[in-house]
């Protein structure tokens, strides 16, 4: 399938740069699975929205027109994201060096472009033992983005299942002989 990755909305405590970094990690992770053809919304001028409008209500009013444009470029599905948290907790253990632990909370939604129905939504939380650590808050968040990439394999397996057809060898041989 052809899958478009749209801009990610985010809460006010998450920066535009943080949401973009998370979106890029999702794109990388989905691309690593090599099961879907990805389109990045930033590469399609008909769908690109300037950064200031991404989270505004005005951008949401254009939803129907944008879905039509997504169909026109051949997208079967669109992945949207909502980022709730990107932060890091400072930890000073009694017997060791202090560190930061990354926290990332977001949700991905898959929408069928042909009819606008939601195929599914999956929530992701990386914190504590599921987060990664770093020597600074930024390092911990960047390190945790590596976990985001790896988790995309399960996401793709869930929403973009591999399908195929089993053909009996005798049938395939007979068809080949007739050609």
PDB file of C-alpha atoms in Angstrom:
ATOM      1  CA  UNK A   1       0.000   0.000   0.000  1.00  0.00           C
ATOM      2  CA  UNK A   2       0.936   3.644  -0.445  1.00  0.00           C
ATOM      3  CA  UNK A   3       1.036   5.360   2.953  1.00  0.00           C
ATOM      4  CA  UNK A   4       1.300   9.091   3.526  1.00  0.00           C
ATOM      5  CA  UNK A   5       2.718  10.311   6.835  1.00  0.00           C
ATOM      6  CA  UNK A   6       0.992  13.568   7.734  1.00  0.00           C
ATOM      7  CA  UNK A   7       2.173  16.215  10.163  1.00  0.00           C
ATOM      8  CA  UNK A   8       1.934  15.363  13.851  1.00  0.00           C
ATOM      9  CA  UNK A   9      -0.146  17.540  16.147  1.00  0.00           C
ATOM     10  CA  UNK A  10       1.350  18.183  19.547  1.00  0.00           C
ATOM     11  CA  UNK A  11       0.523  19.606  22.935  1.00  0.00           C
ATOM     12  CA  UNK A  12       1.849  22.998  23.964  1.00  0.00           C
ATOM     13  CA  UNK A  13       4.587  21.436  26.123  1.00  0.00           C
ATOM     14  CA  UNK A  14       6.134  19.745  23.044  1.00  0.00           C
ATOM     15  CA  UNK A  15       8.164  21.862  20.632  1.00  0.00           C
ATOM     16  CA  UNK A  16       7.673  21.873  16.861  1.00  0.00           C
ATOM     17  CA  UNK A  17      11.224  20.505  16.565  1.00  0.00           C
ATOM     18  CA  UNK A  18      10.446  17.671  18.988  1.00  0.00           C
ATOM     19  CA  UNK A  19       7.274  16.677  17.121  1.00  0.00           C
ATOM     20  CA  UNK A  20       9.192  16.776  13.825  1.00  0.00           C
ATOM     21  CA  UNK A  21      11.972  14.594  15.266  1.00  0.00           C
ATOM     22  CA  UNK A  22       9.396  12.063  16.479  1.00  0.00           C
ATOM     23  CA  UNK A  23       7.658  12.081  13.093  1.00  0.00           C
ATOM     24  CA  UNK A  24      10.995  11.492  11.366  1.00  0.00           C
ATOM     25  CA  UNK A  25      11.716   8.562  13.712  1.00  0.00           C
ATOM     26  CA  UNK A  26       8.317   7.044  12.845  1.00  0.00           C
ATOM     27  CA  UNK A  27       9.031   7.495   9.124  1.00  0.00           C
ATOM     28  CA  UNK A  28      12.461   5.861   9.492  1.00  0.00           C
ATOM     29  CA  UNK A  29      11.026   2.965  11.475  1.00  0.00           C
ATOM     30  CA  UNK A  30       8.180   2.315   9.023  1.00  0.00           C
ATOM     31  CA  UNK A  31      10.591   2.577   6.105  1.00  0.00           C
ATOM     32  CA  UNK A  32      12.967   0.034   7.712  1.00  0.00           C
ATOM     33  CA  UNK A  33      10.197  -2.595   7.610  1.00  0.00           C
ATOM     34  CA  UNK A  34      10.124  -2.184   3.809  1.00  0.00           C
ATOM     35  CA  UNK A  35       6.486  -3.224   3.442  1.00  0.00           C
ATOM     36  CA  UNK A  36       4.763  -0.003   2.396  1.00  0.00           C
ATOM     37  CA  UNK A  37       5.519   2.769  -0.065  1.00  0.00           C
ATOM     38  CA  UNK A  38       5.891   5.931   1.996  1.00  0.00           C
ATOM     39  CA  UNK A  39       5.046   9.466   0.987  1.00  0.00           C
ATOM     40  CA  UNK A  40       6.183  12.284   3.249  1.00  0.00           C
ATOM     41  CA  UNK A  41       3.671  15.146   3.365  1.00  0.00           C
ATOM     42  CA  UNK A  42       6.596  17.612   3.223  1.00  0.00           C
ATOM     43  CA  UNK A  43       7.478  16.390  -0.282  1.00  0.00           C
ATOM     44  CA  UNK A  44       3.976  16.993  -1.660  1.00  0.00           C
ATOM     45  CA  UNK A  45       3.374  20.695  -2.306  1.00  0.00           C
ATOM     46  CA  UNK A  46      -0.392  20.135  -2.604  1.00  0.00           C
ATOM     47  CA  UNK A  47      -0.453  18.912   1.017  1.00  0.00           C
ATOM     48  CA  UNK A  48       2.325  20.907   2.672  1.00  0.00           C
ATOM     49  CA  UNK A  49       1.171  23.267   5.392  1.00  0.00           C
ATOM     50  CA  UNK A  50       3.403  25.892   6.920  1.00  0.00           C
ATOM     51  CA  UNK A  51       4.535  25.101  10.457  1.00  0.00           C
ATOM     52  CA  UNK A  52       2.364  27.758  12.100  1.00  0.00           C
ATOM     53  CA  UNK A  53      -0.874  26.269  10.748  1.00  0.00           C
ATOM     54  CA  UNK A  54      -0.198  22.605  11.540  1.00  0.00           C
ATOM     55  CA  UNK A  55      -1.898  22.679  14.919  1.00  0.00           C
ATOM     56  CA  UNK A  56      -4.466  25.383  14.195  1.00  0.00           C
ATOM     57  CA  UNK A  57      -8.184  24.904  13.728  1.00  0.00           C
ATOM     58  CA  UNK A  58      -7.852  26.487  10.270  1.00  0.00           C
ATOM     59  CA  UNK A  59      -5.683  23.579   9.132  1.00  0.00           C
ATOM     60  CA  UNK A  60      -8.318  21.124  10.380  1.00  0.00           C
ATOM     61  CA  UNK A  61     -11.016  22.826   8.244  1.00  0.00           C
ATOM     62  CA  UNK A  62      -9.056  21.815   5.144  1.00  0.00           C
ATOM     63  CA  UNK A  63      -9.368  18.106   6.062  1.00  0.00           C
ATOM     64  CA  UNK A  64     -11.775  17.143   3.248  1.00  0.00           C
ATOM     65  CA  UNK A  65      -9.736  18.949   0.605  1.00  0.00           C
ATOM     66  CA  UNK A  66      -6.544  17.368   1.915  1.00  0.00           C
ATOM     67  CA  UNK A  67      -8.068  13.854   1.808  1.00  0.00           C
ATOM     68  CA  UNK A  68      -8.988  14.496  -1.830  1.00  0.00           C
ATOM     69  CA  UNK A  69      -5.424  15.579  -2.573  1.00  0.00           C
ATOM     70  CA  UNK A  70      -4.101  12.452  -0.830  1.00  0.00           C
ATOM     71  CA  UNK A  71      -6.253  10.268  -3.105  1.00  0.00           C
ATOM     72  CA  UNK A  72      -4.992  12.185  -6.142  1.00  0.00           C
ATOM     73  CA  UNK A  73      -1.352  11.398  -5.333  1.00  0.00           C
ATOM     74  CA  UNK A  74      -2.200   7.706  -4.889  1.00  0.00           C
ATOM     75  CA  UNK A  75      -2.204   7.335  -1.105  1.00  0.00           C
ATOM     76  CA  UNK A  76      -4.221   4.406   0.260  1.00  0.00           C
ATOM     77  CA  UNK A  77      -3.685   5.278   3.912  1.00  0.00           C
ATOM     78  CA  UNK A  78      -2.550   8.234   5.980  1.00  0.00           C
ATOM     79  CA  UNK A  79      -0.775   8.038   9.328  1.00  0.00           C
ATOM     80  CA  UNK A  80      -1.441  10.947  11.655  1.00  0.00           C
ATOM     81  CA  UNK A  81       0.150  11.473  15.019  1.00  0.00           C
ATOM     82  CA  UNK A  82      -0.545  13.307  18.250  1.00  0.00           C
ATOM     83  CA  UNK A  83       2.373  13.926  20.598  1.00  0.00           C
ATOM     84  CA  UNK A  84       1.449  14.377  24.268  1.00  0.00           C
ATOM     85  CA  UNK A  85       4.843  14.442  25.938  1.00  0.00           C
ATOM     86  CA  UNK A  86       8.538  14.616  25.128  1.00  0.00           C
ATOM     87  CA  UNK A  87      10.555  15.210  28.265  1.00  0.00           C
ATOM     88  CA  UNK A  88      13.277  13.756  30.442  1.00  0.00           C
ATOM     89  CA  UNK A  89      13.512  13.064  34.168  1.00  0.00           C
ATOM     90  CA  UNK A  90      16.716  13.790  36.063  1.00  0.00           C
ATOM     91  CA  UNK A  91      17.894  10.881  38.204  1.00  0.00           C
ATOM     92  CA  UNK A  92      20.712  10.978  40.752  1.00  0.00           C
ATOM     93  CA  UNK A  93      21.301   7.443  41.999  1.00  0.00           C
ATOM     94  CA  UNK A  94      22.978   6.898  45.374  1.00  0.00           C
ATOM     95  CA  UNK A  95      25.830   4.896  43.860  1.00  0.00           C
ATOM     96  CA  UNK A  96      26.487   6.176  40.370  1.00  0.00           C
ATOM     97  CA  UNK A  97      26.523   9.068  37.961  1.00  0.00           C
ATOM     98  CA  UNK A  98      23.379  11.121  37.443  1.00  0.00           C
ATOM     99  CA  UNK A  99      21.487  10.717  34.184  1.00  0.00           C
ATOM    100  CA  UNK A 100      18.287  11.675  32.395  1.00  0.00           C
ATOM    101  CA  UNK A 101      15.578   9.211  31.395  1.00  0.00           C
ATOM    102  CA  UNK A 102      13.605  10.043  28.232  1.00  0.00           C
ATOM    103  CA  UNK A 103       9.803  10.125  28.226  1.00  0.00           C
ATOM    104  CA  UNK A 104       7.835  10.114  24.976  1.00  0.00           C
ATOM    105  CA  UNK A 105       4.063   9.667  24.768  1.00  0.00           C
ATOM    106  CA  UNK A 106       2.214   9.776  21.457  1.00  0.00           C
ATOM    107  CA  UNK A 107      -0.537   8.134  19.426  1.00  0.00           C
ATOM    108  CA  UNK A 108      -0.642   7.108  15.776  1.00  0.00           C
ATOM    109  CA  UNK A 109      -3.855   6.821  13.800  1.00  0.00           C
ATOM    110  CA  UNK A 110      -4.202   5.039  10.461  1.00  0.00           C
ATOM    111  CA  UNK A 111      -6.964   6.362   8.172  1.00  0.00           C
ATOM    112  CA  UNK A 112      -8.210   4.730   4.962  1.00  0.00           C
ATOM    113  CA  UNK A 113      -8.046   7.572   2.417  1.00  0.00           C
ATOM    114  CA  UNK A 114     -10.717   6.048   0.142  1.00  0.00           C
ATOM    115  CA  UNK A 115     -13.501   6.548   2.671  1.00  0.00           C
ATOM    116  CA  UNK A 116     -11.989   8.507   5.581  1.00  0.00           C
ATOM    117  CA  UNK A 117     -12.560   5.736   8.125  1.00  0.00           C
ATOM    118  CA  UNK A 118     -10.169   5.135  10.975  1.00  0.00           C
ATOM    119  CA  UNK A 119      -8.477   1.751  10.576  1.00  0.00           C
ATOM    120  CA  UNK A 120      -7.023   1.954  14.066  1.00  0.00           C
ATOM    121  CA  UNK A 121      -5.202   3.992  16.678  1.00  0.00           C
ATOM    122  CA  UNK A 122      -2.270   2.868  18.750  1.00  0.00           C
ATOM    123  CA  UNK A 123      -0.858   4.625  21.813  1.00  0.00           C
ATOM    124  CA  UNK A 124       2.847   4.526  22.603  1.00  0.00           C
ATOM    125  CA  UNK A 125       4.540   5.340  25.908  1.00  0.00           C
ATOM    126  CA  UNK A 126       8.276   5.251  26.514  1.00  0.00           C
ATOM    127  CA  UNK A 127       9.214   5.994  30.101  1.00  0.00           C
ATOM    128  CA  UNK A 128      11.218   4.393  32.868  1.00  0.00           C
ATOM    129  CA  UNK A 129      12.598   1.063  31.657  1.00  0.00           C
ATOM    130  CA  UNK A 130      11.025   1.525  28.198  1.00  0.00           C
ATOM    131  CA  UNK A 131      12.724   4.903  27.745  1.00  0.00           C
ATOM    132  CA  UNK A 132      16.404   5.433  27.134  1.00  0.00           C
ATOM    133  CA  UNK A 133      18.920   7.415  29.129  1.00  0.00           C
ATOM    134  CA  UNK A 134      21.359  10.174  28.315  1.00  0.00           C
ATOM    135  CA  UNK A 135      23.739  12.611  29.967  1.00  0.00           C
ATOM    136  CA  UNK A 136      21.360  15.503  29.186  1.00  0.00           C
ATOM    137  CA  UNK A 137      17.624  15.821  28.689  1.00  0.00           C
ATOM    138  CA  UNK A 138      18.066  16.181  24.917  1.00  0.00           C
ATOM    139  CA  UNK A 139      20.364  13.139  24.763  1.00  0.00           C
ATOM    140  CA  UNK A 140      17.798  11.032  26.642  1.00  0.00           C
ATOM    141  CA  UNK A 141      14.983  12.082  24.298  1.00  0.00           C
ATOM    142  CA  UNK A 142      17.101  11.478  21.194  1.00  0.00           C
ATOM    143  CA  UNK A 143      18.124   8.088  22.550  1.00  0.00           C
ATOM    144  CA  UNK A 144      14.481   7.214  23.246  1.00  0.00           C
ATOM    145  CA  UNK A 145      13.628   8.080  19.623  1.00  0.00           C
ATOM    146  CA  UNK A 146      15.674   4.977  18.733  1.00  0.00           C
ATOM    147  CA  UNK A 147      13.064   2.878  20.559  1.00  0.00           C
ATOM    148  CA  UNK A 148      10.349   4.586  18.516  1.00  0.00           C
ATOM    149  CA  UNK A 149      12.021   3.453  15.285  1.00  0.00           C
ATOM    150  CA  UNK A 150      12.236  -0.149  16.493  1.00  0.00           C
ATOM    151  CA  UNK A 151       8.590  -0.269  17.596  1.00  0.00           C
ATOM    152  CA  UNK A 152       7.389   0.586  14.094  1.00  0.00           C
ATOM    153  CA  UNK A 153       7.927  -3.021  13.000  1.00  0.00           C
ATOM    154  CA  UNK A 154       5.059  -4.183  15.233  1.00  0.00           C
ATOM    155  CA  UNK A 155       2.953  -1.208  14.166  1.00  0.00           C
ATOM    156  CA  UNK A 156       3.400  -2.021  10.463  1.00  0.00           C
ATOM    157  CA  UNK A 157       2.726  -5.713  11.121  1.00  0.00           C
ATOM    158  CA  UNK A 158      -0.517  -4.792  12.876  1.00  0.00           C
ATOM    159  CA  UNK A 159      -1.923  -2.281  10.380  1.00  0.00           C
ATOM    160  CA  UNK A 160      -0.317  -3.261   7.086  1.00  0.00           C
ATOM    161  CA  UNK A 161      -0.383  -7.030   7.162  1.00  0.00           C
ATOM    162  CA  UNK A 162       1.594  -8.965   4.600  1.00  0.00           C
ATOM    163  CA  UNK A 163      -0.769 -10.822   2.281  1.00  0.00           C
ATOM    164  CA  UNK A 164      -0.179 -13.238  -0.538  1.00  0.00           C
ATOM    165  CA  UNK A 165      -1.635 -16.044  -2.588  1.00  0.00           C
ATOM    166  CA  UNK A 166      -0.541 -19.661  -2.585  1.00  0.00           C
ATOM    167  CA  UNK A 167      -0.590 -21.223  -6.056  1.00  0.00           C
ATOM    168  CA  UNK A 168      -0.270 -24.952  -6.528  1.00  0.00           C
ATOM    169  CA  UNK A 169       2.817 -25.842  -8.577  1.00  0.00           C
ATOM    170  CA  UNK A 170       0.813 -27.901 -11.105  1.00  0.00           C
ATOM    171  CA  UNK A 171      -1.386 -24.869 -11.848  1.00  0.00           C
ATOM    172  CA  UNK A 172       1.607 -22.609 -12.249  1.00  0.00           C
ATOM    173  CA  UNK A 173       3.319 -25.095 -14.587  1.00  0.00           C
ATOM    174  CA  UNK A 174       0.206 -25.491 -16.762  1.00  0.00           C
ATOM    175  CA  UNK A 175      -0.199 -21.722 -17.068  1.00  0.00           C
ATOM    176  CA  UNK A 176       3.482 -21.365 -17.972  1.00  0.00           C
ATOM    177  CA  UNK A 177       3.200 -24.078 -20.660  1.00  0.00           C
ATOM    178  CA  UNK A 178       0.297 -22.274 -22.318  1.00  0.00           C
ATOM    179  CA  UNK A 179       2.130 -18.956 -22.614  1.00  0.00           C
TER     180      UNK A 179
END
